[in-house]
CSV table of N, CA and C in Angstrom, one decimal:
chain,number,residue,atom,x,y,z
S,11,UNK,N,0.8,-1.2,0.0
S,11,UNK,CA,0.0,0.0,0.0
S,11,UNK,C,0.9,1.2,0.0
S,12,UNK,N,0.6,2.1,-0.9
S,12,UNK,CA,1.4,3.4,-1.1
S,12,UNK,C,0.7,4.6,-0.6
S,13,UNK,N,1.3,5.3,0.3
S,13,UNK,CA,0.6,6.5,1.0
S,13,UNK,C,1.6,7.6,0.9
S,14,UNK,N,1.0,8.8,0.5
S,14,UNK,CA,1.7,10.0,0.4
S,14,UNK,C,1.0,11.0,1.4
S,15,UNK,N,1.8,11.6,2.3
S,15,UNK,CA,1.3,12.5,3.2
S,15,UNK,C,1.9,13.9,2.8
S,16,UNK,N,0.9,14.9,2.6
S,16,UNK,CA,1.3,16.2,2.2
S,16,UNK,C,1.1,17.3,3.2
S,17,UNK,N,2.0,18.3,3.3
S,17,UNK,CA,1.8,19.4,4.1
S,17,UNK,C,2.5,20.5,3.4
S,18,UNK,N,2.5,21.7,3.9
S,18,UNK,CA,3.1,22.9,3.2
S,18,UNK,C,4.6,22.7,3.1
S,19,UNK,N,5.3,22.7,4.3
S,19,UNK,CA,6.8,22.7,4.3
S,19,UNK,C,7.4,21.2,4.4
S,20,UNK,N,6.6,20.2,4.7
S,20,UNK,CA,7.1,18.9,4.9
S,20,UNK,C,8.3,18.8,5.9
S,21,UNK,N,8.1,19.6,7.0
S,21,UNK,CA,9.1,19.6,8.1
S,21,UNK,C,8.6,19.2,9.4
S,22,UNK,N,7.3,19.1,9.6
S,22,UNK,CA,6.7,18.9,11.0
S,22,UNK,C,5.6,17.9,11.0
S,23,UNK,N,4.4,18.3,10.7
S,23,UNK,CA,3.2,17.5,10.8
S,23,UNK,C,3.2,16.2,9.9
S,24,UNK,N,3.6,16.4,8.6
S,24,UNK,CA,3.6,15.4,7.7
S,24,UNK,C,4.7,14.4,8.1
S,25,UNK,N,5.8,14.9,8.6
S,25,UNK,CA,6.9,14.0,9.0
S,25,UNK,C,6.4,13.2,10.2
S,26,UNK,N,5.7,13.8,11.2
S,26,UNK,CA,5.3,13.0,12.3
S,26,UNK,C,4.3,11.9,11.8
S,27,UNK,N,3.4,12.3,11.0
S,27,UNK,CA,2.4,11.3,10.5
S,27,UNK,C,3.1,10.2,9.7
S,28,UNK,N,4.1,10.5,9.0
S,28,UNK,CA,4.9,9.5,8.2
S,28,UNK,C,5.6,8.6,9.2
S,29,UNK,N,6.2,9.1,10.2
S,29,UNK,CA,6.9,8.3,11.2
S,29,UNK,C,6.0,7.4,12.0
S,30,UNK,N,4.8,7.9,12.4
S,30,UNK,CA,3.8,7.1,13.1
S,30,UNK,C,3.4,5.9,12.1
S,31,UNK,N,3.0,6.2,10.9
S,31,UNK,CA,2.5,5.1,10.0
S,31,UNK,C,3.5,4.0,9.9
S,32,UNK,N,4.8,4.4,9.7
S,32,UNK,CA,5.8,3.4,9.5
S,32,UNK,C,6.0,2.7,10.9
S,33,UNK,N,5.8,3.3,12.0
S,33,UNK,CA,5.9,2.6,13.3
S,33,UNK,C,4.8,1.6,13.5
S,34,UNK,N,3.6,1.9,12.9
S,34,UNK,CA,2.5,1.0,13.1
S,34,UNK,C,2.6,-0.2,12.2
S,35,UNK,N,3.3,0.0,11.0
S,35,UNK,CA,3.4,-1.1,10.0
S,35,UNK,C,4.6,-0.9,9.1
S,36,UNK,N,5.7,-1.4,9.4
S,36,UNK,CA,6.9,-1.1,8.5
S,36,UNK,C,6.7,-1.6,7.1
S,37,UNK,N,5.7,-2.4,6.8
S,37,UNK,CA,5.6,-2.8,5.4
S,37,UNK,C,4.8,-1.8,4.5
S,38,UNK,N,4.2,-0.9,5.1
S,38,UNK,CA,3.6,0.3,4.4
S,38,UNK,C,4.6,1.1,3.6
S,39,UNK,N,4.3,1.5,2.4
S,39,UNK,CA,5.1,2.3,1.6
S,39,UNK,C,4.7,3.7,1.9
S,40,UNK,N,5.4,4.5,2.8
S,40,UNK,CA,4.9,5.8,3.2
S,40,UNK,C,6.0,6.8,2.8
S,41,UNK,N,5.4,7.9,2.1
S,41,UNK,CA,6.3,9.0,1.8
S,41,UNK,C,5.6,10.3,2.3
S,42,UNK,N,6.4,11.3,2.4
S,42,UNK,CA,5.8,12.6,2.8
S,42,UNK,C,6.5,13.7,1.9
S,43,UNK,N,5.7,14.8,1.6
S,43,UNK,CA,6.3,15.8,0.8
S,43,UNK,C,5.5,17.1,1.1
S,44,UNK,N,6.1,18.2,0.6
S,44,UNK,CA,5.5,19.5,0.8
S,44,UNK,C,5.3,20.3,-0.5
S,45,UNK,N,4.2,21.1,-0.4
S,45,UNK,CA,3.9,21.9,-1.5
S,45,UNK,C,4.9,23.1,-1.7
S,46,UNK,N,5.6,23.4,-0.5
S,46,UNK,CA,6.7,24.4,-0.5
S,46,UNK,C,7.7,23.8,0.4
S,47,UNK,N,8.3,22.7,0.2
S,47,UNK,CA,9.2,21.9,1.0
S,47,UNK,C,10.3,22.8,1.6
S,48,UNK,N,10.6,22.7,2.9
S,48,UNK,CA,11.5,23.6,3.5
S,48,UNK,C,13.0,23.0,3.2
S,49,UNK,N,13.0,21.7,2.9
S,49,UNK,CA,14.4,21.1,2.7
S,49,UNK,C,15.0,20.6,4.0
S,50,UNK,N,14.3,20.9,5.2
S,50,UNK,CA,14.9,20.4,6.5
S,50,UNK,C,13.7,20.0,7.4
S,51,UNK,N,14.1,19.2,8.4
S,51,UNK,CA,13.1,18.8,9.4
S,51,UNK,C,13.1,19.8,10.6
S,52,UNK,N,11.9,19.9,11.1
S,52,UNK,CA,11.7,20.8,12.2
S,52,UNK,C,12.3,20.2,13.5
S,53,UNK,N,13.3,20.8,14.2
S,53,UNK,CA,13.9,20.2,15.3
S,53,UNK,C,13.0,19.7,16.5
S,54,UNK,N,11.9,20.6,16.6
S,54,UNK,CA,10.9,20.3,17.7
S,54,UNK,C,10.2,19.0,17.3
S,55,UNK,N,9.9,18.8,16.1
S,55,UNK,CA,9.2,17.6,15.7
S,55,UNK,C,10.1,16.4,15.9
S,56,UNK,N,11.3,16.5,15.5
S,56,UNK,CA,12.3,15.3,15.6
S,56,UNK,C,12.4,15.0,17.2
S,57,UNK,N,12.5,16.0,18.0
S,57,UNK,CA,12.6,15.8,19.5
S,57,UNK,C,11.4,15.1,20.1
S,58,UNK,N,10.2,15.6,19.8
S,58,UNK,CA,9.0,15.0,20.4
S,58,UNK,C,8.7,13.7,19.8
S,59,UNK,N,9.1,13.4,18.6
S,59,UNK,CA,9.0,12.0,18.1
S,59,UNK,C,9.9,11.1,18.7
S,60,UNK,N,11.1,11.6,19.0
S,60,UNK,CA,12.1,10.7,19.7
S,60,UNK,C,11.6,10.3,21.1
S,61,UNK,N,11.0,11.4,21.7
S,61,UNK,CA,10.5,11.1,23.1
S,61,UNK,C,9.3,10.0,23.0
S,62,UNK,N,8.7,10.0,21.8
S,62,UNK,CA,7.6,9.0,21.7
S,62,UNK,C,8.1,7.6,21.2
S,63,UNK,N,9.4,7.5,21.0
S,63,UNK,CA,10.1,6.3,20.5
S,63,UNK,C,10.1,6.0,19.1
S,64,UNK,N,10.0,7.2,18.3
S,64,UNK,CA,9.9,7.1,16.8
S,64,UNK,C,11.0,8.0,16.3
S,65,UNK,N,12.0,7.5,15.6
S,65,UNK,CA,13.1,8.3,15.1
S,65,UNK,C,12.8,8.7,13.7
S,66,UNK,N,12.6,10.0,13.5
S,66,UNK,CA,12.4,10.5,12.1
S,66,UNK,C,13.6,11.4,11.6
S,67,UNK,N,14.7,11.3,12.4
S,67,UNK,CA,15.8,12.2,12.1
S,67,UNK,C,16.5,11.9,10.7
S,68,UNK,N,16.2,10.7,10.2
S,68,UNK,CA,16.8,10.4,8.9
S,68,UNK,C,15.9,10.7,7.8
S,69,UNK,N,14.7,11.2,8.0
S,69,UNK,CA,13.8,11.6,6.9
S,69,UNK,C,14.3,12.8,6.1
S,70,UNK,N,13.8,13.0,4.9
S,70,UNK,CA,14.2,14.2,4.2
S,70,UNK,C,12.9,15.0,3.9
S,71,UNK,N,13.0,16.3,3.7
S,71,UNK,CA,11.9,17.1,3.4
S,71,UNK,C,11.9,17.4,1.9
S,72,UNK,N,10.9,16.8,1.1
S,72,UNK,CA,10.9,16.7,-0.3
S,72,UNK,C,9.8,17.4,-0.8
S,73,UNK,N,9.9,18.0,-2.1
S,73,UNK,CA,8.9,18.6,-2.9
S,73,UNK,C,7.9,17.6,-3.4
S,74,UNK,N,6.7,18.0,-3.3
S,74,UNK,CA,5.6,17.1,-3.9
S,74,UNK,C,5.9,16.8,-5.4
S,75,UNK,N,6.6,17.7,-6.1
S,75,UNK,CA,6.9,17.5,-7.4
S,75,UNK,C,7.6,16.2,-7.7
S,76,UNK,N,8.3,15.7,-6.7
S,76,UNK,CA,9.0,14.4,-6.8
S,76,UNK,C,8.0,13.2,-7.0
S,77,UNK,N,6.8,13.4,-6.6
S,77,UNK,CA,5.9,12.3,-6.6
S,77,UNK,C,4.6,12.4,-7.5
S,78,UNK,N,4.5,13.6,-8.2
S,78,UNK,CA,3.5,13.8,-9.1
S,78,UNK,C,3.6,12.8,-10.3
S,79,UNK,N,2.4,12.3,-10.6
S,79,UNK,CA,2.4,11.3,-11.7
S,79,UNK,C,2.5,9.8,-11.3
S,80,UNK,N,2.7,9.6,-10.0
S,80,UNK,CA,2.8,8.2,-9.5
S,80,UNK,C,1.4,7.7,-9.1
S,81,UNK,N,1.3,6.4,-8.8
S,81,UNK,CA,0.1,5.8,-8.4
S,81,UNK,C,0.1,5.7,-6.9
S,82,UNK,N,-1.0,6.1,-6.2
S,82,UNK,CA,-1.1,6.1,-4.7
S,82,UNK,C,-2.4,5.5,-4.3
S,83,UNK,N,-2.3,4.8,-3.3
S,83,UNK,CA,-3.5,4.3,-2.6
S,83,UNK,C,-4.2,5.4,-1.8
S,84,UNK,N,-3.4,6.1,-1.1
S,84,UNK,CA,-3.9,7.3,-0.3
S,84,UNK,C,-2.9,8.5,-0.5
S,85,UNK,N,-3.6,9.6,-0.7
S,85,UNK,CA,-2.9,10.9,-0.6
S,85,UNK,C,-3.6,11.7,0.5
S,86,UNK,N,-2.9,12.0,1.6
S,86,UNK,CA,-3.5,12.6,2.8
S,86,UNK,C,-2.7,13.9,3.1
S,87,UNK,N,-3.6,15.0,3.1
S,87,UNK,CA,-3.1,16.2,3.5
S,87,UNK,C,-3.4,16.5,5.0
S,88,UNK,N,-2.4,17.2,5.7
S,88,UNK,CA,-2.4,17.3,7.1
S,88,UNK,C,-2.5,18.7,7.6
S,89,UNK,N,-2.5,19.7,6.6
S,89,UNK,CA,-2.6,21.1,7.0
S,89,UNK,C,-3.5,21.8,6.0
S,90,UNK,N,-4.1,22.9,6.4
S,90,UNK,CA,-5.0,23.6,5.5
S,90,UNK,C,-4.3,24.1,4.2
S,91,UNK,N,-3.1,24.6,4.4
S,91,UNK,CA,-2.4,25.1,3.2
S,91,UNK,C,-2.2,24.0,2.2
S,92,UNK,N,-1.8,22.9,2.5
S,92,UNK,CA,-1.6,21.8,1.5
S,92,UNK,C,-3.0,21.3,1.0
S,93,UNK,N,-4.0,21.4,1.8
S,93,UNK,CA,-5.3,20.9,1.3
S,93,UNK,C,-5.8,21.9,0.2
S,94,UNK,N,-5.6,23.2,0.4
S,94,UNK,CA,-6.0,24.2,-0.5
S,94,UNK,C,-5.1,24.3,-1.8
S,95,UNK,N,-3.8,23.9,-1.7
S,95,UNK,CA,-3.0,24.1,-2.9
S,95,UNK,C,-2.5,22.7,-3.3
S,96,UNK,N,-3.1,21.7,-2.9
S,96,UNK,CA,-2.7,20.3,-3.2
S,96,UNK,C,-2.7,20.1,-4.8
S,97,UNK,N,-1.6,19.8,-5.4
S,97,UNK,CA,-1.6,19.7,-6.8
S,97,UNK,C,-2.5,18.6,-7.3
S,98,UNK,N,-2.8,18.6,-8.6
S,98,UNK,CA,-3.6,17.5,-9.3
S,98,UNK,C,-2.6,16.4,-9.6
S,99,UNK,N,-2.8,15.3,-9.1
S,99,UNK,CA,-2.0,14.1,-9.4
S,99,UNK,C,-2.3,13.6,-10.8
S,100,UNK,N,-1.4,13.4,-11.6
S,100,UNK,CA,-1.6,12.8,-12.9
S,100,UNK,C,-1.7,11.4,-12.9
S,101,UNK,N,-1.2,10.7,-11.8
S,101,UNK,CA,-1.3,9.3,-11.6
S,101,UNK,C,-2.6,9.0,-11.0
S,102,UNK,N,-2.8,7.7,-10.7
S,102,UNK,CA,-4.1,7.2,-10.0
S,102,UNK,C,-3.9,7.4,-8.5
S,103,UNK,N,-4.9,8.1,-8.0
S,103,UNK,CA,-5.0,8.2,-6.5
S,103,UNK,C,-6.4,7.6,-6.2
S,104,UNK,N,-6.3,6.5,-5.4
S,104,UNK,CA,-7.5,5.8,-5.0
S,104,UNK,C,-8.4,6.5,-4.0
S,105,UNK,N,-7.7,7.1,-3.0
S,105,UNK,CA,-8.3,7.9,-1.9
S,105,UNK,C,-7.6,9.1,-1.6
S,106,UNK,N,-8.3,10.2,-1.5
S,106,UNK,CA,-7.7,11.5,-1.1
S,106,UNK,C,-8.4,11.9,0.3
S,107,UNK,N,-7.6,12.1,1.3
S,107,UNK,CA,-8.2,12.5,2.6
S,107,UNK,C,-7.5,13.8,3.1
S,108,UNK,N,-8.2,14.5,3.9
S,108,UNK,CA,-7.6,15.6,4.6
S,108,UNK,C,-7.9,15.4,6.1
S,109,UNK,N,-6.8,15.3,6.9
S,109,UNK,CA,-6.8,15.3,8.4
S,109,UNK,C,-6.0,16.4,8.9
S,110,UNK,N,-6.6,17.5,9.2
S,110,UNK,CA,-5.9,18.6,9.6
S,110,UNK,C,-5.4,18.7,11.0
S,111,UNK,N,-4.3,19.4,11.2
S,111,UNK,CA,-3.7,19.6,12.6
S,111,UNK,C,-3.2,21.0,12.7
S,112,UNK,N,-3.2,21.6,13.8
S,112,UNK,CA,-2.5,22.9,14.2
S,112,UNK,C,-1.0,22.7,13.9
S,113,UNK,N,-0.4,23.8,13.5
S,113,UNK,CA,1.1,23.8,13.3
S,113,UNK,C,1.7,24.2,14.6
S,114,UNK,N,2.4,23.2,15.2
S,114,UNK,CA,3.1,23.6,16.5
S,114,UNK,C,4.2,24.6,16.3
S,115,UNK,N,4.7,24.8,15.1
S,115,UNK,CA,5.8,25.7,14.9
S,115,UNK,C,5.3,27.2,14.9
S,116,UNK,N,4.0,27.3,14.9
S,116,UNK,CA,3.4,28.6,15.1
S,116,UNK,C,3.2,29.0,16.6
S,117,UNK,N,3.5,28.1,17.5
S,117,UNK,CA,3.3,28.3,18.9
S,117,UNK,C,4.2,29.4,19.4
S,118,UNK,N,3.7,30.3,20.2
S,118,UNK,CA,4.6,31.3,20.9
S,118,UNK,C,4.4,31.3,22.4
S,119,UNK,N,5.5,31.6,23.1
S,119,UNK,CA,5.4,31.7,24.5
S,119,UNK,C,6.7,31.1,25.1
S,120,UNK,N,6.6,30.6,26.3
S,120,UNK,CA,7.8,30.0,26.9
S,120,UNK,C,8.2,28.7,26.2
S,121,UNK,N,9.5,28.4,26.4
S,121,UNK,CA,9.9,27.1,25.8
S,121,UNK,C,9.1,25.9,26.2
S,122,UNK,N,8.7,25.9,27.5
S,122,UNK,CA,7.8,24.8,28.0
S,122,UNK,C,6.5,24.7,27.4
S,123,UNK,N,5.9,25.9,27.1
S,123,UNK,CA,4.6,26.0,26.4
S,123,UNK,C,4.7,25.4,25.0
S,124,UNK,N,5.8,25.9,24.3
S,124,UNK,CA,6.0,25.6,22.9
S,124,UNK,C,6.2,24.0,22.8
S,125,UNK,N,7.0,23.6,23.8
S,125,UNK,CA,7.2,22.1,23.8
S,125,UNK,C,5.9,21.3,24.0
S,126,UNK,N,5.1,21.8,24.9
S,126,UNK,CA,3.8,21.2,25.2
S,126,UNK,C,2.8,21.2,23.9
S,127,UNK,N,3.0,22.3,23.1
S,127,UNK,CA,2.2,22.3,21.8
S,127,UNK,C,2.7,21.2,20.8
S,128,UNK,N,4.0,21.0,20.7
S,128,UNK,CA,4.6,20.0,19.9
S,128,UNK,C,4.0,18.6,20.4
S,129,UNK,N,4.0,18.4,21.6
S,129,UNK,CA,3.5,17.1,22.3
S,129,UNK,C,2.1,17.0,21.9
S,130,UNK,N,1.3,18.0,22.2
S,130,UNK,CA,-0.2,17.9,21.9
S,130,UNK,C,-0.5,17.5,20.5
S,131,UNK,N,0.2,18.2,19.5
S,131,UNK,CA,-0.1,17.9,18.1
S,131,UNK,C,0.4,16.5,17.8
S,132,UNK,N,1.6,16.2,18.3
S,132,UNK,CA,2.1,14.8,18.0
S,132,UNK,C,1.2,13.8,18.5
S,133,UNK,N,0.6,14.0,19.7
S,133,UNK,CA,-0.3,13.0,20.2
S,133,UNK,C,-1.6,12.9,19.4
S,134,UNK,N,-2.1,14.1,18.9
S,134,UNK,CA,-3.3,14.1,18.0
S,134,UNK,C,-3.0,13.4,16.7
S,135,UNK,N,-1.8,13.6,16.2
S,135,UNK,CA,-1.5,13.0,14.9
S,135,UNK,C,-1.4,11.4,15.1
S,136,UNK,N,-0.8,11.1,16.2
S,136,UNK,CA,-0.7,9.6,16.5
S,136,UNK,C,-2.0,8.9,16.6
S,137,UNK,N,-3.0,9.6,17.4
S,137,UNK,CA,-4.3,9.1,17.5
S,137,UNK,C,-5.1,9.0,16.2
S,138,UNK,N,-5.1,10.1,15.5
S,138,UNK,CA,-5.9,10.1,14.2
S,138,UNK,C,-5.3,9.1,13.2
S,139,UNK,N,-3.9,9.0,13.1
S,139,UNK,CA,-3.3,8.1,12.1
S,139,UNK,C,-3.4,6.7,12.6
S,140,UNK,N,-3.5,6.4,13.9
S,140,UNK,CA,-3.6,5.0,14.3
S,140,UNK,C,-5.1,4.6,14.0
S,141,UNK,N,-6.0,5.5,14.2
S,141,UNK,CA,-7.5,5.2,13.8
S,141,UNK,C,-7.6,4.9,12.3
S,142,UNK,N,-6.9,5.8,11.5
S,142,UNK,CA,-6.9,5.5,10.1
S,142,UNK,C,-6.2,4.2,9.8
S,143,UNK,N,-5.1,3.8,10.4
S,143,UNK,CA,-4.4,2.6,10.1
S,143,UNK,C,-5.4,1.4,10.5
S,144,UNK,N,-6.0,1.4,11.7
S,144,UNK,CA,-6.8,0.3,12.1
S,144,UNK,C,-8.1,0.2,11.2
S,145,UNK,N,-8.7,1.3,10.8
S,145,UNK,CA,-10.0,1.2,10.1
S,145,UNK,C,-9.8,1.1,8.6
S,146,UNK,N,-8.7,1.6,8.0
S,146,UNK,CA,-8.6,1.6,6.6
S,146,UNK,C,-7.4,1.0,6.0
S,147,UNK,N,-6.3,1.0,6.7
S,147,UNK,CA,-5.0,0.5,6.1
S,147,UNK,C,-4.7,-0.9,6.5
S,148,UNK,N,-4.9,-1.3,7.7
S,148,UNK,CA,-4.5,-2.6,8.2
S,148,UNK,C,-5.3,-3.7,7.5
S,149,UNK,N,-4.6,-4.7,6.9
S,149,UNK,CA,-5.2,-5.8,6.3
S,149,UNK,C,-6.2,-5.3,5.2
S,150,UNK,N,-6.0,-4.1,4.6
S,150,UNK,CA,-6.9,-3.8,3.5
S,150,UNK,C,-6.0,-3.5,2.3
S,151,UNK,N,-5.3,-4.5,1.8
S,151,UNK,CA,-4.5,-4.4,0.7
S,151,UNK,C,-5.2,-4.1,-0.6
């Protein structure tokens, strides 16, 4: 099963969703990309994922252009920006979903508050993508 997770910068939310899906089932072909890829991972996302036992430090931040024209079982957007500017895929996309999350990199305040926002969003992503995995992806080849 081939899954592409899209966000704007491909540095935070899409990377966390990518990491969690692979942790649920290493046999899934999971990729993530951005409509305006930053080219780097958000350090806060890497840190809170490591705290959750998932290492995403080896991921790359890639442009969606790399994946246009390919065949996908699921294309999932995780932020409003990507949902609004999601490109038309010229390949076959069986299912297109939008599961939106707040951007923790927009959080302002004390370092403790900002860290807590990364944790909150990480845990929301884990819960929503685990539900998706159990209801639609697991054993649904």
